[in-house]
Short mmCIF file of C-alpha atoms in Angstrom, two decimals:
data_model
loop_
_atom_site.label_atom_id
_atom_site.label_comp_id
_atom_site.label_asym_id
_atom_site.label_seq_id
_atom_site.Cartn_x
_atom_site.Cartn_y
_atom_site.Cartn_z
CA MET A 20 0.00 0.00 0.00
CA ARG A 21 1.38 3.41 -1.00
CA THR A 22 1.59 6.06 1.70
CA THR A 23 0.76 9.61 0.68
CA ARG A 24 3.70 11.89 1.29
CA ARG A 25 2.96 15.22 2.93
CA ILE A 26 4.95 18.36 2.25
CA LEU A 27 4.87 21.91 3.50
CA ILE A 28 5.97 24.47 0.93
CA ILE A 29 6.63 27.90 2.38
CA GLY A 30 6.49 30.58 -0.30
CA CYS A 31 4.38 28.95 -2.98
CA SER A 32 1.99 31.51 -4.43
CA ASP A 33 4.28 31.99 -7.44
CA GLY A 34 7.70 31.13 -8.84
CA ILE A 35 9.59 27.99 -7.87
CA GLY A 36 7.32 27.19 -4.93
CA LEU A 37 4.19 27.26 -7.11
CA ALA A 38 5.81 25.10 -9.79
CA LEU A 39 6.97 22.61 -7.16
CA ALA A 40 3.52 22.41 -5.58
CA LYS A 41 1.90 21.67 -8.94
CA ARG A 42 4.48 19.03 -9.77
CA LEU A 43 4.14 17.26 -6.43
CA LEU A 44 0.33 17.32 -6.54
CA ALA A 45 0.52 15.69 -9.97
CA GLY A 46 2.74 13.03 -8.39
CA GLY A 47 0.23 12.19 -5.67
CA TRP A 48 1.56 14.26 -2.77
CA ARG A 49 -0.56 16.02 -0.18
CA VAL A 50 0.65 19.63 -0.27
CA THR A 51 0.22 22.41 2.25
CA GLY A 52 1.26 25.83 0.98
CA PHE A 53 2.04 28.92 3.02
CA SER A 54 2.61 32.39 1.58
CA ARG A 55 1.58 36.04 1.83
CA ARG A 56 -0.76 35.83 -1.14
CA ALA A 57 -3.51 33.45 -2.18
CA SER A 58 -2.55 30.55 -4.40
CA PRO A 59 -4.01 29.84 -7.84
CA ILE A 60 -3.99 26.09 -7.09
CA GLU A 61 -7.28 24.29 -6.69
CA HIS A 62 -6.76 20.62 -5.90
CA PRO A 63 -8.37 18.25 -3.37
CA GLU A 64 -4.97 17.45 -1.82
CA TYR A 65 -3.91 21.10 -1.51
CA LEU A 66 -4.46 23.49 1.39
CA HIS A 67 -3.19 27.03 1.19
CA VAL A 68 -2.57 29.21 4.23
CA VAL A 69 -2.10 32.95 3.80
CA GLY A 70 0.44 34.36 6.22
CA ASP A 71 3.69 36.28 6.47
CA VAL A 72 6.89 34.52 7.51
CA ALA A 73 8.25 37.77 8.97
CA GLU A 74 5.37 38.23 11.42
CA ALA A 75 5.30 37.16 15.04
CA GLY A 76 3.54 33.83 15.39
CA PHE A 77 4.96 32.27 12.23
CA ARG A 78 6.71 29.47 14.10
CA ARG A 79 3.55 28.67 16.08
CA ARG A 80 1.53 28.53 12.85
CA VAL A 81 4.00 26.05 11.34
CA GLU A 82 3.67 23.91 14.48
CA GLU A 83 -0.14 24.04 14.14
CA LEU A 84 0.04 23.04 10.48
CA GLU A 85 2.22 20.06 11.43
CA ILE A 86 -0.54 18.92 13.79
CA GLU A 87 -3.43 19.69 11.39
CA ARG A 88 -1.96 18.39 8.11
CA GLY A 89 1.14 16.42 9.02
CA PRO A 90 3.27 14.92 9.95
CA PHE A 91 5.17 16.41 7.04
CA SER A 92 7.73 14.15 5.41
CA ASP A 93 9.32 17.18 3.75
CA CYS A 94 9.42 20.97 3.87
CA VAL A 95 10.74 23.29 1.19
CA TYR A 96 11.38 26.93 2.03
CA CYS A 97 10.87 29.03 -1.10
CA ALA A 98 10.00 32.36 0.52
CA GLY A 99 12.44 35.10 -0.27
CA ILE A 100 12.88 38.70 -1.23
CA GLY A 101 15.70 40.60 -2.80
CA LEU A 102 16.40 44.28 -2.53
CA GLY A 103 19.19 46.30 -4.01
CA PHE A 104 21.75 47.31 -1.40
CA ASP A 105 21.44 50.92 -0.27
CA ALA A 106 24.06 51.82 2.35
CA SER A 107 22.20 55.05 3.17
CA ASN A 108 19.04 53.12 4.20
CA LEU A 109 19.48 49.70 5.78
CA ASP A 110 15.91 49.41 7.08
CA GLY A 111 14.93 47.10 4.21
CA ASP A 112 17.82 44.77 4.98
CA VAL A 113 16.23 43.81 8.30
CA THR A 114 13.16 42.54 6.44
CA VAL A 115 15.34 40.67 3.95
CA PHE A 116 17.12 38.85 6.79
CA LYS A 117 13.80 38.06 8.50
CA VAL A 118 12.31 36.54 5.35
CA ASN A 119 15.36 34.95 3.74
CA LEU A 120 17.09 33.56 6.82
CA LEU A 121 15.41 33.93 10.20
CA ALA A 122 12.00 32.60 9.16
CA ALA A 123 13.66 29.57 7.55
CA ILE A 124 15.34 28.87 10.90
CA GLU A 125 12.00 29.28 12.68
CA ALA A 126 10.37 26.79 10.29
CA ALA A 127 13.15 24.27 10.85
CA ALA A 128 12.91 24.72 14.61
CA ALA A 129 9.17 24.03 14.45
CA LEU A 130 9.47 20.93 12.26
CA VAL A 131 12.70 19.20 13.21
CA PRO A 132 12.39 17.09 16.37
#
């Protein structure tokens, strides 16, 4: 008997994350997506959660998703932003680090035993 694999894809409303979600759904996976915007995917094995990885409570939400939809066999972190470097205004760099690095660490901390 084949076991359905469950994956959490963080950052999947477009780009690589969206393409990966579609591919895995076609392969029989149960996919949970998490991103700031709604997803165009409509599939019986897909659940999309709208949320921001940079906001307080992100780690707790990942833990809740693990309980609701998991256990996840895999997690792919596709969330990311890129800004041009501006030495006169580093405020945007804080957000870049939150999204591109710190939230990935929070997701791993929530999912890895």
